[in-house]
Short mmCIF file of C-alpha atoms in Angstrom, two decimals:
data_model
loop_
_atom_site.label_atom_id
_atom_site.label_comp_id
_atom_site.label_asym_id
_atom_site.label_seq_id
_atom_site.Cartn_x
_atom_site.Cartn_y
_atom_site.Cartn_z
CA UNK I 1 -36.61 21.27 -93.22
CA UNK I 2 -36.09 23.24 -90.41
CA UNK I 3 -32.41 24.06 -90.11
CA UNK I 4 -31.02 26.05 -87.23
CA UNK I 5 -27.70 26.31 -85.78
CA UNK I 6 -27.87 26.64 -81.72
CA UNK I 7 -25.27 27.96 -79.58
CA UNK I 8 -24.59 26.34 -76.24
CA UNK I 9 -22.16 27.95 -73.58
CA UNK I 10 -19.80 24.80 -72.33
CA UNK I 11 -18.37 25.12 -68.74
CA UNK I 12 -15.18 22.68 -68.48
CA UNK I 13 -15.81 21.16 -65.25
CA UNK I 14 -12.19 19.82 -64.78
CA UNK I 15 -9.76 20.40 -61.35
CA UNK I 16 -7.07 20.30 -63.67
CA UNK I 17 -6.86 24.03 -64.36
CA UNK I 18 -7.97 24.12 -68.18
CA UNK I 19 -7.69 27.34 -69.47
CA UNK I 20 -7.51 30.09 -71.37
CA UNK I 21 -5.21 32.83 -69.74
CA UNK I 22 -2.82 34.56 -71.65
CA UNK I 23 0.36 33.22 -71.12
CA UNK I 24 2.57 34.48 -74.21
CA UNK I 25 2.67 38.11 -75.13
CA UNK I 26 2.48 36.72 -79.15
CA UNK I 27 -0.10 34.54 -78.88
CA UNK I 28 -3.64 35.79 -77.62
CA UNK I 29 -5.40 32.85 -76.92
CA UNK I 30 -8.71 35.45 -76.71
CA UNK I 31 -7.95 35.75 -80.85
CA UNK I 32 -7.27 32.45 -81.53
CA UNK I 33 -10.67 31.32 -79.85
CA UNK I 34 -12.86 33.85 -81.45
CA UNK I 35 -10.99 32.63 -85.00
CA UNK I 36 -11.86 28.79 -83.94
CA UNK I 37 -15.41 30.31 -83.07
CA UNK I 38 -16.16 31.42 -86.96
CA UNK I 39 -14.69 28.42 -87.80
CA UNK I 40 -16.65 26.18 -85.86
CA UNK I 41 -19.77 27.72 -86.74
CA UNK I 42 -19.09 27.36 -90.47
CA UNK I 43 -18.07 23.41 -89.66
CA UNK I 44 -21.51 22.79 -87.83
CA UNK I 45 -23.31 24.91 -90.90
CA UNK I 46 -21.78 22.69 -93.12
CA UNK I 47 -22.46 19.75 -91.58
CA UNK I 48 -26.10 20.93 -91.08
CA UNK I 49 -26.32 21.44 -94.31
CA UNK I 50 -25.44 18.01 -95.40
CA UNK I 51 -27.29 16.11 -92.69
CA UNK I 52 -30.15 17.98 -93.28
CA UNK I 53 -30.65 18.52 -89.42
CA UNK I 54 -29.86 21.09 -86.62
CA UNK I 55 -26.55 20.70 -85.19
CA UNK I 56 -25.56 21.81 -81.41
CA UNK I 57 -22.09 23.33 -80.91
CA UNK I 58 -20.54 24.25 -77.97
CA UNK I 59 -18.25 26.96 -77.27
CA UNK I 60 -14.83 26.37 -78.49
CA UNK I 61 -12.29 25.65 -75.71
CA UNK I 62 -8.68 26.64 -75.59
CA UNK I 63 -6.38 24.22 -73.73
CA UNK I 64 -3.17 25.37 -72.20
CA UNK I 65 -2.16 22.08 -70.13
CA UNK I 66 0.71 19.50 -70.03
CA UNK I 67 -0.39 17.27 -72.84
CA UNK I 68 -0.33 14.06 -70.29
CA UNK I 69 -3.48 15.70 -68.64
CA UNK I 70 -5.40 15.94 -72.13
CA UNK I 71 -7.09 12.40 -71.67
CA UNK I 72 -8.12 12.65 -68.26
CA UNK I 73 -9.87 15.99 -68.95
CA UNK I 74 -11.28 14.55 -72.42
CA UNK I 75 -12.22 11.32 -70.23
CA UNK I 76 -13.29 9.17 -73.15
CA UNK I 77 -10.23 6.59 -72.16
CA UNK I 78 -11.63 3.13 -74.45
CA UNK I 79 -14.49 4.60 -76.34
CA UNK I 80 -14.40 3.09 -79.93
CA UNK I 81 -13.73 6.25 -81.82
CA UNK I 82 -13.50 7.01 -85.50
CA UNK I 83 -10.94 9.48 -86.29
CA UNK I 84 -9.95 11.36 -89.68
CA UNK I 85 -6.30 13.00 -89.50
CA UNK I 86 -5.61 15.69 -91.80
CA UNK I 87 -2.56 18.79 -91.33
CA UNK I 88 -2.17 21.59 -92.91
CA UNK I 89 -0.79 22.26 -96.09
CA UNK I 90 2.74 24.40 -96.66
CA UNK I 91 5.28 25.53 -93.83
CA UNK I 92 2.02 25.56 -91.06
CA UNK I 93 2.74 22.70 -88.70
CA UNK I 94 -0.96 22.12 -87.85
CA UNK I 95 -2.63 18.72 -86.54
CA UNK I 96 -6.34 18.53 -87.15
CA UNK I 97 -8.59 15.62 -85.85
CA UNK I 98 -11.74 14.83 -86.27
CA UNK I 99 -13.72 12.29 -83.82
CA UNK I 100 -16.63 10.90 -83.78
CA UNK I 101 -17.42 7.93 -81.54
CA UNK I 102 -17.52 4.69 -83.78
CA UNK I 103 -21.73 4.32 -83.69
CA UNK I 104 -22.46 7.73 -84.46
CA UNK I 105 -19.96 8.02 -87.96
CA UNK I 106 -21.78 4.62 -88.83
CA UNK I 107 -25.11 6.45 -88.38
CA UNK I 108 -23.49 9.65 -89.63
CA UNK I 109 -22.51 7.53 -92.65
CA UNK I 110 -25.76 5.52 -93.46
CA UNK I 111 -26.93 9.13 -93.93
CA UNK I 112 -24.88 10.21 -96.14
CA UNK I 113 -24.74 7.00 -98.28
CA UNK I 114 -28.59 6.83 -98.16
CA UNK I 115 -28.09 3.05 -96.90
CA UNK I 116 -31.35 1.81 -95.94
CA UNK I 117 -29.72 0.79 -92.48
CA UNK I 118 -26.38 0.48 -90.68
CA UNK I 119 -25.66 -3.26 -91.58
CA UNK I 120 -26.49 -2.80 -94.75
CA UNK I 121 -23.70 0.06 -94.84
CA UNK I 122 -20.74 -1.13 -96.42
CA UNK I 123 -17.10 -0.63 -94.86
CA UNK I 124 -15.80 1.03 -97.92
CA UNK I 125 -18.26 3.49 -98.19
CA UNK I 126 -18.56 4.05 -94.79
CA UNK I 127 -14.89 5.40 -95.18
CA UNK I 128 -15.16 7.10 -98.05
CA UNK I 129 -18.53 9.04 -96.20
CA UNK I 130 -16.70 10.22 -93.67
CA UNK I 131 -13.54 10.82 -95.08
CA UNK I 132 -15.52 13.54 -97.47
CA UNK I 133 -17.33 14.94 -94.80
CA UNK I 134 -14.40 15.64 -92.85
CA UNK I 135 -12.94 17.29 -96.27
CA UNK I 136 -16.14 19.75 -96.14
CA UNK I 137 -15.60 20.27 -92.61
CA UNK I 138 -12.39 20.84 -91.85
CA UNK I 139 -12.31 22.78 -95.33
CA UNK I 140 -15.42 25.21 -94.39
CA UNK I 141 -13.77 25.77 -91.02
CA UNK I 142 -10.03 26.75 -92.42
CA UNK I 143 -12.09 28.55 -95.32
CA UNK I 144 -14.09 30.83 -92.81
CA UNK I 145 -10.45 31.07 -90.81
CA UNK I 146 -8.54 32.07 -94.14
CA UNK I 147 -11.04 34.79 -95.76
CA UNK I 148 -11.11 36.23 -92.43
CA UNK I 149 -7.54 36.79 -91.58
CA UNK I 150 -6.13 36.42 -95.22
CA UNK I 151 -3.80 33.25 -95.60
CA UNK I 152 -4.26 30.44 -97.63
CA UNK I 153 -5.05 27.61 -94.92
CA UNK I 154 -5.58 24.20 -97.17
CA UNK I 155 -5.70 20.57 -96.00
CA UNK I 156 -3.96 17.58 -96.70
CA UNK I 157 -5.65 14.70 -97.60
CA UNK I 158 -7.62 13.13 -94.54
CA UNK I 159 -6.40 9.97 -93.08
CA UNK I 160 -9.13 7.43 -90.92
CA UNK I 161 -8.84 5.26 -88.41
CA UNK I 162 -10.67 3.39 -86.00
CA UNK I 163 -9.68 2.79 -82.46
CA UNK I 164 -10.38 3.62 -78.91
CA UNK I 165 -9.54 7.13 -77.73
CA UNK I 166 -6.84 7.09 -75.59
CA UNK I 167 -4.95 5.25 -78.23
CA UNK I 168 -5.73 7.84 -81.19
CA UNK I 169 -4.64 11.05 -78.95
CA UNK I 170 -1.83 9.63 -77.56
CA UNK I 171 0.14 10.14 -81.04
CA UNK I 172 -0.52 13.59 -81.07
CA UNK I 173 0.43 14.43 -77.30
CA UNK I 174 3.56 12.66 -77.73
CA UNK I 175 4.55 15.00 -80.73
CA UNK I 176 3.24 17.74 -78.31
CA UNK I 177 5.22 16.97 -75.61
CA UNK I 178 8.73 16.85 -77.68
CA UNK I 179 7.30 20.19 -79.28
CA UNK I 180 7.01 22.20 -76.09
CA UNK I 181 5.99 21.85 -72.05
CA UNK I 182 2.53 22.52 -72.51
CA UNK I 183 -0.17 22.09 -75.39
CA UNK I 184 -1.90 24.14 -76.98
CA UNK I 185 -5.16 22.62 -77.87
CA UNK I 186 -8.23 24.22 -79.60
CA UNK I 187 -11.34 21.97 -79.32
CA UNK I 188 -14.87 22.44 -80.15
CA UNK I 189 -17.92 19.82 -79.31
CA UNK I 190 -20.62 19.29 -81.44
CA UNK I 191 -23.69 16.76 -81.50
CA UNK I 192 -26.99 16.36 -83.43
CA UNK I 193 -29.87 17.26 -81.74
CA UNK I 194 -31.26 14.48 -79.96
CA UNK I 195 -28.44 12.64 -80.07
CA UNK I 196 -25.92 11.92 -76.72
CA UNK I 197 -23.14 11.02 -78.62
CA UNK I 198 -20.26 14.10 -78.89
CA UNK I 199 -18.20 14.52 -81.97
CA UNK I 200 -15.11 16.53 -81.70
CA UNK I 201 -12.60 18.86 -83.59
CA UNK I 202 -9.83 18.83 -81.91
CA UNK I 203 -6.90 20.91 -83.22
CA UNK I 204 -3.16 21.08 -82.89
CA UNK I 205 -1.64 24.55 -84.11
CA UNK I 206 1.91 25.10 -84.03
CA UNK I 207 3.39 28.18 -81.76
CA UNK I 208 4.38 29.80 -85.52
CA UNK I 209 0.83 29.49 -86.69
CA UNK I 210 -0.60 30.53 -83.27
CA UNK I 211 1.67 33.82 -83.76
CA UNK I 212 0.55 34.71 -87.39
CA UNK I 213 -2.62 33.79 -86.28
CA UNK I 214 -2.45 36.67 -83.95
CA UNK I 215 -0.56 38.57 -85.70
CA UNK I 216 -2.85 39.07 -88.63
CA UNK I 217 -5.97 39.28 -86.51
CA UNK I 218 -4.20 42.26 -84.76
CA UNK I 219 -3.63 44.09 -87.94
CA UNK I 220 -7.30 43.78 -88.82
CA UNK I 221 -8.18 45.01 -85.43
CA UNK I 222 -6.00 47.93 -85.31
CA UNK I 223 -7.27 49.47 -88.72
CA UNK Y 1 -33.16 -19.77 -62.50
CA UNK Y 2 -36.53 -20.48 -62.84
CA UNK Y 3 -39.05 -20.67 -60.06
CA UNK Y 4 -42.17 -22.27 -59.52
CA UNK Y 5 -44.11 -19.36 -58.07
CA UNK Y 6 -48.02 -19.46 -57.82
CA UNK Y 7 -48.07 -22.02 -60.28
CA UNK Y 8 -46.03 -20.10 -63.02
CA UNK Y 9 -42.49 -20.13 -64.07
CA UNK Y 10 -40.89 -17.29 -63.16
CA UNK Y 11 -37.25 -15.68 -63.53
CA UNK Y 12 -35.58 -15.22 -60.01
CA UNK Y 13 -34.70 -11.71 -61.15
CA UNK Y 14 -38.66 -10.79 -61.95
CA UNK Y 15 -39.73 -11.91 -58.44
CA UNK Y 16 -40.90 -8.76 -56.11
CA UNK Y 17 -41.22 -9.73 -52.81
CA UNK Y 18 -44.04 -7.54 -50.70
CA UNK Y 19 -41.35 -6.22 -47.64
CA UNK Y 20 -43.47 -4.24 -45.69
CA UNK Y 21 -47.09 -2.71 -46.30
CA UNK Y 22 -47.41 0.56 -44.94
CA UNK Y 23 -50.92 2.68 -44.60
CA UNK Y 24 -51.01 6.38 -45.89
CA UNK Y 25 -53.74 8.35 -45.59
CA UNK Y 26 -53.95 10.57 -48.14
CA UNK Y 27 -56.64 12.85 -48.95
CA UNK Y 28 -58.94 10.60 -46.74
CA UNK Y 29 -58.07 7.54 -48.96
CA UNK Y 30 -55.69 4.45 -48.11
CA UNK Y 31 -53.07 3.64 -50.26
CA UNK Y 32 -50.97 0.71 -49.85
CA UNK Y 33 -47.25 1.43 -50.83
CA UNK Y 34 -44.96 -1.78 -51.32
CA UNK Y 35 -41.01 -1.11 -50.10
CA UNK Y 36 -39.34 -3.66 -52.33
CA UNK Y 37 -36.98 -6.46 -51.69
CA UNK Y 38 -33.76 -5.60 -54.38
CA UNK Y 39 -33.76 -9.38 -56.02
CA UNK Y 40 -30.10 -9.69 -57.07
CA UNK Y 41 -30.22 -11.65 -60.96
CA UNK Y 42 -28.82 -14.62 -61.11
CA UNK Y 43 -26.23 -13.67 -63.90
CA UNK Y 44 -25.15 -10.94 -61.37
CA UNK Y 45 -24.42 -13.50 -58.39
CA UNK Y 46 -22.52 -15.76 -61.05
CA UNK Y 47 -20.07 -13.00 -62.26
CA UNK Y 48 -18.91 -11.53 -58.49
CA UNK Y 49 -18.14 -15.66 -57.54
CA UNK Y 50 -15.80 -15.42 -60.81
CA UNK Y 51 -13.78 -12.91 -58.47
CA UNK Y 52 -13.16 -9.81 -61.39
CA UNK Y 53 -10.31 -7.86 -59.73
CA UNK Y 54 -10.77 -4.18 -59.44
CA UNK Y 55 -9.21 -2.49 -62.25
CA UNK Y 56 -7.60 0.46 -61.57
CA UNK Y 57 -6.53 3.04 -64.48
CA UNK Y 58 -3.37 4.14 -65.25
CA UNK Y 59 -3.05 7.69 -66.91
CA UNK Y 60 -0.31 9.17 -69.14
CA UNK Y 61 3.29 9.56 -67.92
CA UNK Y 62 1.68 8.37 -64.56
CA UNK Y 63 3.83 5.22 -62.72
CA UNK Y 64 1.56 3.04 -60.21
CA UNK Y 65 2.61 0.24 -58.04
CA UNK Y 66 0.07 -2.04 -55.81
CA UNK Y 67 0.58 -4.79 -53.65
CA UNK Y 68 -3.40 -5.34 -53.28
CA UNK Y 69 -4.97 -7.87 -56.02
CA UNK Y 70 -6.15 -5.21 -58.22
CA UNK Y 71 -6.00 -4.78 -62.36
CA UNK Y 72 -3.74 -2.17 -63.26
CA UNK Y 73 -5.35 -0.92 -66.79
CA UNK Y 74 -4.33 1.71 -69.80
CA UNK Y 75 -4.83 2.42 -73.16
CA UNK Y 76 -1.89 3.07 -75.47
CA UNK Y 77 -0.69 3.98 -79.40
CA UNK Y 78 2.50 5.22 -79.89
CA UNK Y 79 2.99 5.43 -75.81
CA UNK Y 80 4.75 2.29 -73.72
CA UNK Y 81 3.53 0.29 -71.36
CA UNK Y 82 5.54 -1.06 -68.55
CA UNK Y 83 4.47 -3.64 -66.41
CA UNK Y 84 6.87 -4.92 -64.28
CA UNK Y 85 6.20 -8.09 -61.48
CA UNK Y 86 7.69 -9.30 -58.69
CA UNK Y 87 6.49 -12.97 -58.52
CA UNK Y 88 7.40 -14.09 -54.79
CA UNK Y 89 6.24 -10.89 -52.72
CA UNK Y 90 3.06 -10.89 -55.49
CA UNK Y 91 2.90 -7.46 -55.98
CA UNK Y 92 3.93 -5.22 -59.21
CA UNK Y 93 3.65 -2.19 -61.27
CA UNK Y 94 2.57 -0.31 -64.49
CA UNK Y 95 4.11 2.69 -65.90
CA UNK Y 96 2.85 4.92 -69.43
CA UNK Y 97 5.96 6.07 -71.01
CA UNK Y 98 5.63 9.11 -73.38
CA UNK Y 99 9.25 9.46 -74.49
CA UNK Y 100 12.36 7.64 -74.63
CA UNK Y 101 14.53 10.45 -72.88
CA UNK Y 102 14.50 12.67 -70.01
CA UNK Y 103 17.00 15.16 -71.75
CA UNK Y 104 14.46 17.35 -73.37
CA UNK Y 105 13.13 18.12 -70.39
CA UNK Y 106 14.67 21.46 -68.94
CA UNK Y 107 13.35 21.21 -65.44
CA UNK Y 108 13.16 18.32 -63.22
CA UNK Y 109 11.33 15.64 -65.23
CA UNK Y 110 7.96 14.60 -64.28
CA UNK Y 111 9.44 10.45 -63.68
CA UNK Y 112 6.44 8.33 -65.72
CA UNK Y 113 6.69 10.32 -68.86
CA UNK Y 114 10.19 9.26 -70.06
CA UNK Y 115 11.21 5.09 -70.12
CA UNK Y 116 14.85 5.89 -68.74
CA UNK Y 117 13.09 7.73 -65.71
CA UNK Y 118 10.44 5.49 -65.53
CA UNK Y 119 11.72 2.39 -64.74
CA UNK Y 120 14.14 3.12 -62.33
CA UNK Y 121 11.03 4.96 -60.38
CA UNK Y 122 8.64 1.92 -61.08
CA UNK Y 123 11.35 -0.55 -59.46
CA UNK Y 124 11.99 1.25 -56.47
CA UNK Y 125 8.40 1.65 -55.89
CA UNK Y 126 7.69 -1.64 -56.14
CA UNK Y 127 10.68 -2.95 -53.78
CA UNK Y 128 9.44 0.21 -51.57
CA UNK Y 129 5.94 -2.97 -51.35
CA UNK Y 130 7.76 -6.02 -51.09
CA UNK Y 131 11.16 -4.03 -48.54
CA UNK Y 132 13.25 -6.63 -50.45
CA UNK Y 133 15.79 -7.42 -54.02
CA UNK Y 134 13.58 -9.74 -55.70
CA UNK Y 135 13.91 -10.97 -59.11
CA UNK Y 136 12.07 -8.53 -61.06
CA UNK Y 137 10.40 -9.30 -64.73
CA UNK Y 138 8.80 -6.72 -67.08
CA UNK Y 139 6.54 -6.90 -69.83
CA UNK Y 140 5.89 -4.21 -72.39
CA UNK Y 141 3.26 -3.21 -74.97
CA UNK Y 142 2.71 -0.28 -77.08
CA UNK Y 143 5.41 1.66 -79.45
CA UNK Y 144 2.59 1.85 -82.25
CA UNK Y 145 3.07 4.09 -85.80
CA UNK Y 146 -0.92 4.55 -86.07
CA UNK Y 147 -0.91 7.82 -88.30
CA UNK Y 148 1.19 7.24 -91.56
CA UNK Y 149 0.97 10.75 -92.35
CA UNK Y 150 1.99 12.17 -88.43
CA UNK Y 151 5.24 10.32 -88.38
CA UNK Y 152 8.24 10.49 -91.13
CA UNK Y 153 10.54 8.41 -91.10
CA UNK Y 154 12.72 10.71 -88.51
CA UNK Y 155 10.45 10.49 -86.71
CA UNK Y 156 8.93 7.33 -85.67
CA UNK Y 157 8.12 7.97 -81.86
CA UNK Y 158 6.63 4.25 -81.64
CA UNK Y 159 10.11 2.94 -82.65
CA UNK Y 160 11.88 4.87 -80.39
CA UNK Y 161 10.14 4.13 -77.49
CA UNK Y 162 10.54 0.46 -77.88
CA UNK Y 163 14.36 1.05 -77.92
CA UNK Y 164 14.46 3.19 -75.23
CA UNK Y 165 12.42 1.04 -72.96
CA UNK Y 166 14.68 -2.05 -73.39
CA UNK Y 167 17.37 -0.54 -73.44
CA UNK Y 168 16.29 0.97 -69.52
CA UNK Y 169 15.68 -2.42 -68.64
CA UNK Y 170 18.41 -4.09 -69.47
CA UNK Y 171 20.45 -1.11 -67.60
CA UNK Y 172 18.26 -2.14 -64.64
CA UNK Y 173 19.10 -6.22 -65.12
CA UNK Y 174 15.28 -6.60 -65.64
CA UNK Y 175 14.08 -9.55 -67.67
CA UNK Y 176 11.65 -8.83 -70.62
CA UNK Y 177 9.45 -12.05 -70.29
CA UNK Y 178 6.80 -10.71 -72.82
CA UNK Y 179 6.09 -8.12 -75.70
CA UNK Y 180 3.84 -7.23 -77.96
CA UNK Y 181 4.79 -3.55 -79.85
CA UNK Y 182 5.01 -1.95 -83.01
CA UNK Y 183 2.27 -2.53 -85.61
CA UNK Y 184 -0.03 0.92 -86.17
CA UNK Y 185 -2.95 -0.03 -83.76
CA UNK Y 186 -3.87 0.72 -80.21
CA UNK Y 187 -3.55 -1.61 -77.06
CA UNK Y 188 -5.79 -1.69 -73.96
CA UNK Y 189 -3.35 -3.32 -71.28
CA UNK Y 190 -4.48 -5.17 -68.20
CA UNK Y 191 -1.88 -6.00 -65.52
CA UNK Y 192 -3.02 -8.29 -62.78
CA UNK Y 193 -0.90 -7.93 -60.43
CA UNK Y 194 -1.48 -11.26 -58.65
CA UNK Y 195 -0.72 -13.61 -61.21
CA UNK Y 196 1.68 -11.61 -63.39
CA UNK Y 197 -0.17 -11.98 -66.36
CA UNK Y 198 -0.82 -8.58 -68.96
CA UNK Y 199 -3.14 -9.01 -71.03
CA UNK Y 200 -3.15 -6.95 -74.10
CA UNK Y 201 -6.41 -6.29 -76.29
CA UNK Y 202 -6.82 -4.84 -79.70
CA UNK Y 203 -9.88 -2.72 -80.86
CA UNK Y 204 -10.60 -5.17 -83.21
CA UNK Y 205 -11.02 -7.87 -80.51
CA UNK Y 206 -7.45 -9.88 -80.81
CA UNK Y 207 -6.57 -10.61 -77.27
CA UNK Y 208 -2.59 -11.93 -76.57
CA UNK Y 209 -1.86 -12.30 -72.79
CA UNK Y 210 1.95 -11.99 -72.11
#
């Protein structure tokens, strides 16, 4: 099977100013994108590797915005979305979501469960699918992230739940919001080839963890 | 609707009418080119008699208020929303709380992201409409703990919100006629703001109108 891993560059097309520039003297957001970058491109090799097909990713994308804006520039509002919630282990306050719009983890999942098709897929495995491949996931992206800069980045148990967009991000921007004035959000788009439907990693690092982040990449820089 | 056309039954929707039959000469040949007649369906006709209002989205910590029949619409989890009616002049607004209070904010607060901000900026925008005190009523629906892992027990955002909010409204002498909050699932909230009604629906298809 021919498996290949394609790059696309994304252009946000958003008014809304999304971006990128480097607000905080700690925190490079430059770092912290080429570090979401490696582990992005582990993610999609992973998943790749599972599915058995080629996987498009798009260029990570730092968000530095008031969290309210998040959902208009996302613009999924009431798309049925299947979400697995997992955080970091230890002292890093980290918030790591997984979505995939509600068809495409059933299809996702009759793949992985070798169900004939998706009504035959039952609900409990259907969970249980996606809930492990958002373990390998999530773990090959914080694996590429911790051989590179040398912490021990390990998740939590994922949580899943089904619901329409709006409704799932909302919980996080709130906690956002109390946290600080702006977000910071990493995000990276992926899709199977020949497919329309987006999935997304969307990720929630606290400022410490944005700091060590940089911190360590720095010191491997500078050498 | 069926048709009798040339002897066959035919849906109204699959009828093309010839409009006008032009002549193009092209590369010495004729061709006839048909402009067609855009047949409405019938199932089309039926739904804009049923008189849908215009739904109009609401975004986070964003406040609207409308006097024009319209659908005032947003999605919420652990955020509030605020509809709030004023039954004689027919008019009435929605707000999408983030926060209970204002007092984290350092700067000037933006007004639709906190509920003790909020409603004192969705009522005066709506008697800004109707230019007089009119008996107000609210209805709210939201405060959700989706994520048993996000929230501890400190912290249960959802919870707080729904406090917060009544608490704002009875401040403001505003009736709660309707609620429907807590639980750990999402709500997609329709305000019309003719009739009063909200009209809350669950993902998984339960719809209560307040």
């Amino acid at each position: 099977m021919n498996k290949q891993l394609t790059f696309e560059t994304h252009i946000v097309k958003s008014s809304i100013g999304v971006y990128s520039a480097v607000e905080d003297q700690q925190v490079d957001s430059g770092i912290l994108q080429e570090l979401g970058s490696i582990g992005a491109g582990h993610a999609a090799t992973a998943l790749s590797d599972i599915l058995q097909q080629e996987i498009l990713i798009d260029m990570p994308t730092i968000h530095r915005v008031e969290p309210h804006l998040l959902p208009k520039i996302y613009n999924r509002h009431d798309i049925p979305t299947t979400a697995v919630y997992l955080q970091l282990k230890d002292k890093y306050g980290c918030d790591i979501l997984l979505m995939f719009e509600l068809t495409e983890a059933k299809k996702i999942a009759t793949m992985m469960t070798m169900a004939s098709s998706i009504e035959e897929l039952d609900q409990s495995m259907e969970i249980s699918a996606i809930q492990e491949l958002a373990n390998i996931l999530i773990g090959s992206f914080l694996t590429a992230i911790s051989d590179f800069v040398g912490l021990q980045l390990l998740p939590t148990t994922p949580e899943l739940i089904v619901d329409a967009f709006d409704a799932i991000l909302d919980n996080f921007l709130i906690k956002q919001a109390m946290a600080s004035e702006k977000a910071f959000v990493f995000d990276t788009h992926f899709k199977r080839k020949g497919e329309e439907a987006k999935s997304i990693i969307v990720i929630f690092p606290s400022a410490e963890l944005q700091k060590l982040l940089t911190e360590k990449s720095k010191e491997l820089i500078d050498v | 609707m069926l048709l009798n056309f040339a002897g066959h039954k035919v849906n109204m929707a699959s009828i093309i009418m010839p409009n006008k039959i032009t002549e193009k000469q092209q590369s010495g040949k004729v061709a006839l080119t048909y402009q067609q007649y855009e047949v409405t369906p019938y199932a089309t006709i039926q739904a804009n008699t049923n008189q849908k209002l215009e739904e109009v989205r609401v975004d986070m910590a964003e406040i609207k208020a409308e006097s024009k029949p319209v659908e005032l619409l947003t999605s919420v989890g652990s955020c509030i929303a605020i509809c709030i009616h004023d039954p004689v002049h027919k008019c009435g607004g929605l707000a999408h709380i983030m926060l209970p209070n204002s007092a984290i904010e350092p700067h000037e607060p933006l007004p639709g992201k906190f509920a003790d901000t909020a409603v004192p900026a969705l009522v005066k925008a709506i008697r800004r409409i109707s230019g007089k005190e009119s008996r107000l009523s609210a209805k709210i629906a939201g405060g959700a703990n989706m994520f048993a892992n996000l929230n501890t027990a400190s912290l249960d955002i959802g919870a707080k919100n729904i406090k917060a909010v009544k608490a704002a409204l009875a401040a403001h002498k505003i009736r709660l006629a309707g609620e429907d909050v807590g639980g750990s699932h999402g709500r997609r909230i329709t305000f019309n703001i003719v009739s009063g009604i909200a009209t809350v629906r669950r993902f998984d298809g339960e719809i209560t109108k307040l």
